[in-house]
Amino acid sequence: MTSKFLTVTEAFERAKVDAPGIAEEDFLSQLVAHLQSGRIAASAYDCVIEQGLHGDLGAMRYVPRTPEDMQRRDIAAVEWIELAIHMESATAQRWGHDRAPQWTRDGGDGAPVWGDGYFDKAPVYTDLLICSVSGSLKGLFVAPAENGVCDDEARAIITTEQVKRGGFISQNDAAKIVRAALPKFPRDRARDIAKSVTGNGKRGPRGPRKNCAE
């Protein structure tokens, strides 16, 4: 891993440069997909929330689960199936705790005052940092408005070409065909879609290998 770790906010700022017009919602959705695939790695502190009475967010703090959790640790790719990222707080929480019940209190005049959900003891990853495994985030994020397509359209192109070729298409060929029709579609994403369509993890012929000593 050669690139440095960034906060989610810093990564979003870089994504906005590479993919002008990308919305926060699209960025977070694509980020989680990359975390699930292992293309982006993440580390954080494993904590639980301690919250004041009546869900007082002002009294909320994050406490490590165990003494060992005082150390930052990597979050496994498989965990991102159940995790949601909150950019402003730099945290990740399991979906089950993402929508806690609301609470009410007396506003002083007999009228109820609604507040946020009560998150006490909910598990949470804090101080979330991410890093591109390849060494760069460039090309990993795309604004839907920029290329005017979604993954389904790229998948349709690959599937059609696969049928034409008798049931097989390499990841490299699929990427070339998709990008010929959709020039701004990310090459690596096209390869991932081809892999899911064909069930083949190989990108295609690589040519002769050279001896490193040569």
Coordinates of N, CA and C in Angstrom, one line a residue:
M1 N 0.9 -1.2 0.0 CA 0.0 0.0 0.0 C 0.9 1.2 0.0
T2 N 0.8 2.1 -1.0 CA 1.8 3.1 -1.2 C 1.2 4.5 -0.9
S3 N -0.1 4.7 -1.0 CA -0.7 6.0 -0.8 C -1.0 6.2 0.7
K4 N -1.0 7.5 1.1 CA -1.2 7.7 2.5 C -2.7 7.7 2.8
F5 N -3.0 7.5 4.1 CA -4.4 7.5 4.6 C -5.0 8.9 4.6
L6 N -6.3 9.0 4.2 CA -7.0 10.2 4.2 C -8.2 10.1 5.0
T7 N -8.7 11.2 5.5 CA -10.1 11.2 6.0 C -11.1 11.1 4.9
V8 N -12.3 10.7 5.2 CA -13.3 10.6 4.2 C -13.6 12.0 3.5
T9 N -13.5 13.0 4.3 CA -13.7 14.4 3.8 C -12.6 14.7 2.8
E10 N -11.4 14.4 3.1 CA -10.3 14.7 2.2 C -10.4 13.9 0.9
A11 N -10.8 12.6 1.0 CA -11.0 11.8 -0.1 C -12.1 12.4 -1.0
F12 N -13.2 12.9 -0.4 CA -14.3 13.5 -1.1 C -13.8 14.7 -1.9
E13 N -13.0 15.5 -1.3 CA -12.4 16.7 -2.0 C -11.6 16.3 -3.2
R14 N -10.8 15.3 -3.1 CA -10.1 14.8 -4.2 C -11.0 14.2 -5.3
A15 N -12.0 13.5 -4.9 CA -13.0 13.0 -5.8 C -13.7 14.1 -6.6
K16 N -14.0 15.2 -6.0 CA -14.6 16.3 -6.7 C -13.7 16.9 -7.7
V17 N -12.4 16.8 -7.5 CA -11.5 17.3 -8.6 C -11.4 16.3 -9.7
D18 N -11.4 15.0 -9.5 CA -11.3 14.0 -10.5 C -12.6 13.8 -11.2
A19 N -13.7 14.0 -10.5 CA -15.1 13.8 -11.0 C -16.0 15.0 -10.7
P20 N -15.8 16.1 -11.4 CA -16.5 17.3 -11.2 C -18.0 17.1 -11.1
G21 N -18.7 17.6 -10.1 CA -20.1 17.4 -10.0 C -20.6 16.2 -9.2
I22 N -19.6 15.4 -8.7 CA -20.0 14.2 -8.0 C -20.7 14.7 -6.7
A23 N -21.8 14.1 -6.3 CA -22.5 14.4 -5.1 C -22.0 13.6 -4.0
E24 N -22.2 14.1 -2.8 CA -21.8 13.4 -1.6 C -22.4 12.0 -1.5
E25 N -23.6 11.9 -1.8 CA -24.3 10.6 -1.8 C -23.7 9.6 -2.7
D26 N -23.4 10.0 -4.0 CA -22.8 9.1 -4.9 C -21.4 8.8 -4.5
F27 N -20.6 9.7 -4.0 CA -19.3 9.4 -3.5 C -19.3 8.4 -2.4
L28 N -20.2 8.5 -1.4 CA -20.2 7.5 -0.3 C -20.6 6.2 -0.8
S29 N -21.6 6.1 -1.8 CA -22.0 4.8 -2.3 C -20.9 4.1 -3.0
Q30 N -20.2 4.9 -3.8 CA -19.0 4.3 -4.6 C -17.9 3.9 -3.6
L31 N -17.7 4.7 -2.6 CA -16.7 4.4 -1.6 C -16.9 3.1 -0.9
V32 N -18.2 2.9 -0.5 CA -18.5 1.7 0.2 C -18.3 0.5 -0.8
A33 N -18.6 0.6 -2.0 CA -18.5 -0.4 -3.0 C -17.0 -0.8 -3.1
H34 N -16.1 0.2 -3.2 CA -14.7 0.0 -3.2 C -14.1 -0.6 -2.0
L35 N -14.7 -0.3 -0.8 CA -14.3 -0.9 0.5 C -14.7 -2.3 0.5
Q36 N -15.9 -2.7 0.0 CA -16.3 -4.0 -0.1 C -15.5 -4.9 -1.0
S37 N -15.0 -4.3 -2.1 CA -14.2 -5.0 -3.1 C -12.8 -5.2 -2.7
G38 N -12.3 -4.3 -1.7 CA -10.9 -4.4 -1.2 C -10.1 -3.4 -2.0
R39 N -10.6 -2.7 -2.9 CA -9.8 -1.7 -3.7 C -9.3 -0.6 -2.8
I40 N -10.2 -0.2 -1.8 CA -9.8 0.8 -0.9 C -9.8 0.1 0.5
A41 N -8.8 0.5 1.3 CA -8.7 -0.1 2.7 C -9.1 1.0 3.7
A42 N -9.5 0.6 4.9 CA -9.8 1.6 5.9 C -9.4 1.1 7.3
S43 N -9.1 2.1 8.1 CA -8.7 1.8 9.5 C -9.5 2.7 10.4
A44 N -9.7 2.3 11.7 CA -10.4 3.1 12.6 C -10.3 2.5 14.0
Y45 N -10.9 3.2 15.0 CA -10.9 2.7 16.4 C -12.3 2.1 16.6
D46 N -12.2 0.9 17.2 CA -13.5 0.1 17.5 C -14.0 0.6 18.8
C47 N -15.2 1.2 18.8 CA -15.7 1.8 20.0 C -17.2 1.5 20.2
V48 N -17.7 2.0 21.3 CA -19.1 2.0 21.6 C -19.5 3.5 22.0
I49 N -20.7 3.8 21.8 CA -21.2 5.2 22.1 C -21.6 5.2 23.5
E50 N -21.2 6.3 24.2 CA -21.7 6.6 25.6 C -22.5 7.9 25.4
Q51 N -23.7 7.9 25.8 CA -24.6 9.0 25.5 C -25.3 9.4 26.8
G52 N -25.6 10.7 26.9 CA -26.3 11.2 28.1 C -27.7 10.8 28.1
L53 N -28.4 11.2 29.2 CA -29.8 10.9 29.3 C -30.7 11.5 28.2
H54 N -31.7 10.9 27.8 CA -32.7 11.4 26.8 C -32.0 11.6 25.5
G55 N -30.9 10.9 25.2 CA -30.3 11.0 23.9 C -29.6 12.3 23.7
D56 N -29.1 12.9 24.7 CA -28.4 14.2 24.6 C -27.2 14.1 23.8
L57 N -27.2 14.5 22.5 CA -26.0 14.3 21.6 C -24.8 15.1 22.1
G58 N -25.1 16.2 22.9 CA -24.0 17.0 23.4 C -23.1 16.3 24.4
A59 N -23.7 15.2 25.0 CA -23.0 14.4 26.0 C -22.4 13.1 25.4
M60 N -22.5 13.0 24.1 CA -22.1 11.7 23.4 C -20.6 11.7 23.3
R61 N -20.0 10.5 23.6 CA -18.6 10.3 23.3 C -18.4 8.9 22.9
Y62 N -17.2 8.6 22.3 CA -16.8 7.3 21.9 C -15.8 6.7 22.8
V63 N -16.1 5.4 23.2 CA -15.2 4.7 24.2 C -14.8 3.4 23.6
P64 N -13.5 3.1 23.6 CA -13.0 1.8 23.1 C -13.7 0.7 23.8
R65 N -14.0 -0.4 23.0 CA -14.6 -1.6 23.6 C -13.7 -2.2 24.7
T66 N -12.5 -2.4 24.3 CA -11.5 -3.0 25.2 C -10.2 -2.3 25.2
P67 N -9.3 -2.5 26.1 CA -8.0 -1.9 26.1 C -7.2 -2.1 24.8
E68 N -7.5 -3.3 24.2 CA -6.8 -3.5 22.9 C -7.3 -2.6 21.8
D69 N -8.6 -2.1 21.9 CA -9.2 -1.3 20.9 C -8.7 0.2 21.0
M70 N -7.7 0.4 21.9 CA -7.1 1.8 22.0 C -6.2 2.0 20.7
Q71 N -5.9 0.9 20.1 CA -5.1 0.9 18.9 C -5.9 0.9 17.6
R72 N -5.6 1.7 16.6 CA -6.3 1.7 15.4 C -6.2 0.3 14.7
R73 N -7.2 -0.1 14.1 CA -7.2 -1.4 13.4 C -7.8 -1.3 12.0
D74 N -7.4 -2.3 11.2 CA -8.0 -2.3 9.8 C -9.4 -2.9 9.9
I75 N -10.3 -2.4 9.0 CA -11.7 -2.9 8.9 C -11.7 -3.9 7.7
A76 N -12.1 -5.1 8.0 CA -12.1 -6.1 6.9 C -13.2 -5.7 5.8
A77 N -12.8 -6.1 4.6 CA -13.7 -5.7 3.5 C -15.1 -6.3 3.7
V78 N -15.2 -7.5 4.2 CA -16.5 -8.1 4.4 C -17.4 -7.4 5.3
E79 N -16.8 -6.6 6.3 CA -17.6 -5.9 7.2 C -18.4 -4.8 6.6
W80 N -18.0 -4.3 5.4 CA -18.6 -3.1 4.8 C -20.0 -3.5 4.2
I81 N -20.3 -4.8 4.2 CA -21.7 -5.2 3.8 C -22.7 -4.6 4.7
E82 N -22.3 -4.5 6.0 CA -23.3 -4.0 7.1 C -23.0 -2.6 7.6
L83 N -22.0 -1.9 7.0 CA -21.6 -0.6 7.6 C -22.0 0.5 6.7
A84 N -22.4 1.6 7.4 CA -22.7 2.9 6.7 C -21.8 4.0 7.2
I85 N -21.3 4.8 6.3 CA -20.4 5.9 6.6 C -21.1 7.2 6.9
H86 N -20.6 7.9 7.9 CA -21.1 9.2 8.2 C -20.0 10.1 8.0
M87 N -20.0 11.0 7.0 CA -18.9 11.8 6.7 C -18.5 12.8 7.7
E88 N -19.6 13.5 8.2 CA -19.3 14.6 9.1 C -18.7 14.2 10.4
S89 N -19.1 13.0 10.9 CA -18.5 12.6 12.2 C -17.3 11.6 12.0
A90 N -17.0 11.3 10.7 CA -15.9 10.4 10.4 C -16.0 9.1 11.1
T91 N -17.3 8.5 11.1 CA -17.6 7.3 11.7 C -18.2 6.3 10.7
A92 N -18.2 5.0 11.1 CA -19.0 4.0 10.4 C -19.8 3.2 11.4
Q93 N -21.0 3.0 11.1 CA -21.9 2.2 12.0 C -22.6 1.1 11.2
R94 N -23.0 0.1 12.0 CA -23.8 -1.0 11.4 C -25.2 -0.5 11.1
W95 N -25.8 -1.0 10.0 CA -27.1 -0.5 9.6 C -28.1 -0.6 10.6
G96 N -28.0 -1.6 11.5 CA -29.0 -1.8 12.6 C -29.0 -0.6 13.6
H97 N -27.9 0.2 13.6 CA -27.9 1.3 14.6 C -27.9 2.6 13.8
D98 N -28.2 2.6 12.5 CA -28.1 3.8 11.7 C -29.4 4.6 11.8
R99 N -30.5 4.0 12.3 CA -31.7 4.8 12.5 C -32.3 4.4 13.9
A100 N -31.7 5.0 14.9 CA -32.2 4.7 16.3 C -33.6 5.4 16.5
P101 N -34.4 4.9 17.5 CA -35.7 5.6 17.7 C -35.5 7.0 18.2
Q102 N -36.5 7.8 17.9 CA -36.5 9.2 18.4 C -37.0 9.2 19.9
W103 N -36.7 10.3 20.5 CA -37.1 10.5 21.9 C -37.8 11.8 22.1
T104 N -38.5 12.0 23.1 CA -39.2 13.3 23.4 C -38.9 13.7 24.8
R105 N -39.1 15.0 25.1 CA -39.0 15.6 26.4 C -39.9 16.8 26.5
D106 N -40.2 17.2 27.7 CA -41.1 18.3 27.9 C -40.3 19.6 27.6
G107 N -40.9 20.4 26.7 CA -40.2 21.7 26.3 C -40.4 22.8 27.3
G108 N -41.1 22.5 28.5 CA -41.3 23.5 29.5 C -42.7 24.1 29.5
D109 N -43.3 24.0 28.3 CA -44.7 24.5 28.2 C -45.7 23.4 28.0
G110 N -45.2 22.2 28.3 CA -46.1 21.1 28.1 C -46.1 20.5 26.7
A111 N -45.4 21.1 25.8 CA -45.3 20.6 24.4 C -44.1 19.7 24.3
P112 N -44.2 18.6 23.6 CA -43.1 17.7 23.5 C -42.0 18.3 22.5
V113 N -40.8 18.0 22.8 CA -39.7 18.4 21.9 C -39.0 17.1 21.4
W114 N -39.0 17.0 20.1 CA -38.4 15.8 19.5 C -36.9 15.9 19.3
G115 N -36.2 14.8 19.6 CA -34.8 14.8 19.4 C -34.3 13.6 18.6
D116 N -33.0 13.5 18.5 CA -32.4 12.4 17.7 C -32.5 11.1 18.5
G117 N -32.2 10.0 17.8 CA -32.3 8.7 18.4 C -31.3 8.5 19.5
Y118 N -31.6 7.5 20.4 CA -30.7 7.2 21.5 C -29.7 6.1 21.1
F119 N -28.5 6.4 21.1 CA -27.5 5.5 20.5 C -26.6 4.9 21.6
D120 N -27.0 5.0 22.9 CA -26.1 4.5 23.9 C -25.7 3.0 23.7
K121 N -24.4 2.8 23.8 CA -23.9 1.4 23.7 C -23.9 0.9 22.3
A122 N -24.2 1.7 21.3 CA -24.2 1.2 19.9 C -22.7 1.1 19.5
P123 N -22.4 0.1 18.7 CA -21.0 0.0 18.2 C -20.7 1.0 17.1
V124 N -19.5 1.5 17.1 CA -19.2 2.4 16.0 C -17.7 2.4 15.8
Y125 N -17.3 2.6 14.5 CA -15.9 2.8 14.2 C -15.7 4.3 14.1
T126 N -14.7 4.8 14.8 CA -14.4 6.2 14.8 C -13.1 6.6 14.2
D127 N -13.0 7.9 13.9 CA -11.7 8.4 13.3 C -11.4 7.6 12.1
L128 N -12.3 7.5 11.2 CA -12.2 6.7 10.0 C -11.2 7.3 9.0
L129 N -10.2 6.5 8.6 CA -9.3 6.8 7.6 C -9.3 5.8 6.4
I130 N -9.1 6.3 5.2 CA -9.1 5.3 4.1 C -7.9 5.5 3.2
C131 N -7.6 4.5 2.4 CA -6.4 4.5 1.6 C -6.6 3.6 0.4
S132 N -6.2 4.1 -0.8 CA -6.2 3.3 -2.0 C -5.2 2.2 -2.0
V133 N -5.5 1.0 -2.2 CA -4.6 -0.1 -2.2 C -3.6 0.0 -3.4
S134 N -4.1 0.6 -4.5 CA -3.2 0.7 -5.7 C -2.3 1.9 -5.6
G135 N -2.5 2.8 -4.6 CA -1.6 3.9 -4.5 C -2.2 5.2 -4.9
S136 N -3.4 5.2 -5.5 CA -4.1 6.4 -6.0 C -5.6 6.2 -6.0
L137 N -6.3 7.3 -5.6 CA -7.7 7.3 -5.7 C -8.2 7.7 -7.1
K138 N -7.3 8.2 -7.9 CA -7.7 8.7 -9.2 C -8.4 7.6 -10.1
G139 N -9.5 8.0 -10.6 CA -10.3 7.1 -11.5 C -11.2 6.2 -10.8
L140 N -11.2 6.2 -9.4 CA -12.1 5.3 -8.7 C -13.5 5.9 -8.5
F141 N -13.7 7.2 -8.7 CA -15.0 7.9 -8.5 C -15.4 8.6 -9.7
V142 N -16.7 8.5 -10.0 CA -17.2 9.2 -11.2 C -18.6 9.8 -10.9
A143 N -18.8 11.0 -11.4 CA -20.1 11.6 -11.2 C -21.1 11.1 -12.3
P144 N -22.3 10.6 -11.8 CA -23.2 10.1 -12.8 C -23.6 11.1 -13.9
A145 N -23.7 12.3 -13.5 CA -24.0 13.4 -14.5 C -22.9 13.6 -15.5
E146 N -21.7 13.2 -15.1 CA -20.6 13.4 -16.0 C -20.5 12.4 -17.1
N147 N -20.8 11.1 -16.8 CA -20.8 10.1 -17.9 C -22.2 9.7 -18.4
G148 N -23.2 10.1 -17.7 CA -24.6 9.9 -18.1 C -25.0 8.4 -18.1
V149 N -24.2 7.6 -17.4 CA -24.5 6.2 -17.4 C -24.5 5.6 -16.0
C150 N -25.0 4.4 -15.9 CA -24.8 3.7 -14.6 C -24.2 2.4 -14.9
D151 N -24.0 1.6 -13.9 CA -23.4 0.3 -14.0 C -24.2 -0.6 -14.9
D152 N -25.5 -0.5 -14.8 CA -26.5 -1.4 -15.5 C -26.3 -1.2 -17.0
E153 N -26.0 0.0 -17.5 CA -25.8 0.3 -18.9 C -24.5 -0.4 -19.4
A154 N -23.4 -0.2 -18.5 CA -22.2 -0.9 -18.9 C -22.3 -2.4 -18.9
R155 N -23.1 -2.9 -17.9 CA -23.3 -4.4 -17.9 C -24.0 -4.9 -19.1
A156 N -25.0 -4.1 -19.6 CA -25.7 -4.5 -20.8 C -24.8 -4.5 -22.0
I157 N -23.9 -3.6 -22.1 CA -22.9 -3.6 -23.2 C -22.1 -4.8 -23.2
I158 N -21.6 -5.2 -22.0 CA -20.7 -6.3 -21.8 C -21.4 -7.6 -22.1
T159 N -22.7 -7.7 -21.6 CA -23.5 -8.9 -21.8 C -23.7 -9.2 -23.2
T160 N -24.1 -8.1 -24.0 CA -24.4 -8.2 -25.4 C -23.1 -8.7 -26.1
E161 N -22.0 -8.1 -25.8 CA -20.7 -8.5 -26.5 C -20.3 -9.9 -26.1
Q162 N -20.6 -10.3 -24.9 CA -20.3 -11.7 -24.5 C -21.1 -12.7 -25.3
V163 N -22.3 -12.4 -25.5 CA -23.2 -13.3 -26.3 C -22.6 -13.4 -27.8
K164 N -22.2 -12.3 -28.3 CA -21.7 -12.2 -29.7 C -20.4 -13.1 -29.8
R165 N -19.7 -13.2 -28.7 CA -18.4 -13.9 -28.7 C -18.6 -15.3 -28.3
G166 N -19.8 -15.8 -28.2 CA -20.0 -17.2 -27.8 C -19.9 -17.5 -26.3
G167 N -20.1 -16.5 -25.5 CA -20.2 -16.7 -24.1 C -19.0 -16.3 -23.2
F168 N -17.9 -15.7 -23.9 CA -16.8 -15.3 -23.1 C -16.2 -14.0 -23.6
I169 N -15.8 -13.2 -22.6 CA -15.1 -11.9 -23.0 C -14.2 -11.6 -21.8
S170 N -12.9 -11.2 -22.1 CA -12.0 -11.0 -21.1 C -12.3 -9.6 -20.5
Q171 N -11.7 -9.4 -19.3 CA -11.9 -8.1 -18.6 C -11.4 -7.0 -19.4
N172 N -10.2 -7.2 -20.0 CA -9.5 -6.1 -20.7 C -10.4 -5.7 -21.9
D173 N -10.8 -6.7 -22.7 CA -11.7 -6.5 -23.9 C -13.0 -5.8 -23.5
A174 N -13.5 -6.2 -22.4 CA -14.8 -5.6 -21.9 C -14.6 -4.1 -21.6
A175 N -13.5 -3.8 -20.9 CA -13.2 -2.4 -20.6 C -13.0 -1.6 -21.8
K176 N -12.3 -2.1 -22.8 CA -12.1 -1.4 -24.1 C -13.4 -1.1 -24.8
I177 N -14.3 -2.1 -24.8 CA -15.6 -1.9 -25.5 C -16.5 -0.9 -24.8
V178 N -16.5 -1.0 -23.4 CA -17.4 -0.1 -22.7 C -16.9 1.3 -22.8
R179 N -15.5 1.5 -22.8 CA -15.0 2.8 -22.8 C -15.0 3.4 -24.2
A180 N -15.1 2.5 -25.2 CA -15.3 3.0 -26.6 C -16.7 3.6 -26.8
A181 N -17.7 3.0 -26.1 CA -19.1 3.5 -26.1 C -19.3 4.6 -25.1
L182 N -18.6 4.5 -23.9 CA -18.7 5.4 -22.8 C -17.3 5.9 -22.4
P183 N -16.7 6.8 -23.0 CA -15.3 7.2 -22.8 C -15.0 7.5 -21.4
K184 N -15.9 8.1 -20.6 CA -15.6 8.5 -19.2 C -15.9 7.4 -18.2
F185 N -16.3 6.3 -18.6 CA -16.6 5.2 -17.7 C -15.3 4.6 -17.1
P186 N -15.1 4.5 -15.8 CA -13.9 4.0 -15.2 C -13.5 2.6 -15.7
R187 N -12.2 2.5 -16.1 CA -11.7 1.2 -16.7 C -11.8 0.1 -15.7
D188 N -11.4 0.4 -14.4 CA -11.4 -0.7 -13.4 C -12.8 -1.1 -13.1
R189 N -13.8 -0.2 -13.1 CA -15.2 -0.6 -12.8 C -15.7 -1.5 -13.9
A190 N -15.3 -1.1 -15.2 CA -15.8 -2.0 -16.3 C -15.2 -3.4 -16.1
R191 N -14.0 -3.5 -15.7 CA -13.4 -4.8 -15.5 C -14.1 -5.6 -14.4
D192 N -14.5 -4.9 -13.3 CA -15.2 -5.5 -12.2 C -16.6 -6.1 -12.7
I193 N -17.2 -5.3 -13.5 CA -18.5 -5.7 -14.0 C -18.4 -6.9 -14.9
A194 N -17.3 -6.9 -15.8 CA -17.1 -8.0 -16.6 C -16.8 -9.3 -15.8
K195 N -16.1 -9.1 -14.7 CA -15.8 -10.3 -13.8 C -17.1 -10.8 -13.3
S196 N -18.0 -9.9 -12.9 CA -19.3 -10.4 -12.3 C -20.2 -11.1 -13.4
V197 N -20.1 -10.6 -14.6 CA -20.9 -11.1 -15.7 C -20.4 -12.5 -16.1
T198 N -19.1 -12.6 -16.3 CA -18.5 -13.9 -16.8 C -18.1 -14.9 -15.7
G199 N -17.9 -14.4 -14.5 CA -17.5 -15.3 -13.4 C -16.0 -15.6 -13.6
N200 N -15.3 -14.9 -14.4 CA -13.9 -15.2 -14.7 C -13.1 -14.1 -14.0
G201 N -12.1 -14.5 -13.2 CA -11.3 -13.6 -12.5 C -10.0 -13.1 -13.3
K202 N -9.8 -13.7 -14.5 CA -8.6 -13.4 -15.2 C -8.9 -12.2 -16.2
R203 N -7.9 -11.3 -16.3 CA -8.1 -10.1 -17.2 C -7.8 -10.5 -18.6
G204 N -7.1 -11.5 -18.9 CA -6.8 -11.9 -20.3 C -5.3 -12.1 -20.4
P205 N -4.9 -12.4 -21.6 CA -3.4 -12.7 -21.8 C -2.6 -11.5 -21.4
R206 N -1.4 -11.9 -20.8 CA -0.5 -10.8 -20.4 C 0.8 -10.8 -21.2
G207 N 0.9 -11.7 -22.1 CA 2.1 -11.8 -22.9 C 3.3 -12.4 -22.2
P208 N 4.4 -12.6 -22.8 CA 5.6 -13.2 -22.2 C 6.1 -12.4 -21.0
R209 N 6.5 -13.2 -19.9 CA 7.1 -12.5 -18.8 C 8.6 -12.4 -18.9
K210 N 9.1 -11.3 -18.4 CA 10.5 -11.1 -18.5 C 11.2 -11.4 -17.1
N211 N 12.4 -12.0 -17.2 CA 13.1 -12.2 -16.0 C 13.5 -10.9 -15.4
C212 N 13.3 -10.8 -14.1 CA 13.6 -9.6 -13.4 C 15.0 -9.2 -13.4
A213 N 15.9 -10.2 -13.6 CA 17.3 -10.0 -13.6 C 17.8 -9.4 -14.9
E214 N 16.9 -9.5 -15.9 CA 17.4 -9.0 -17.3 C 17.5 -7.5 -17.3

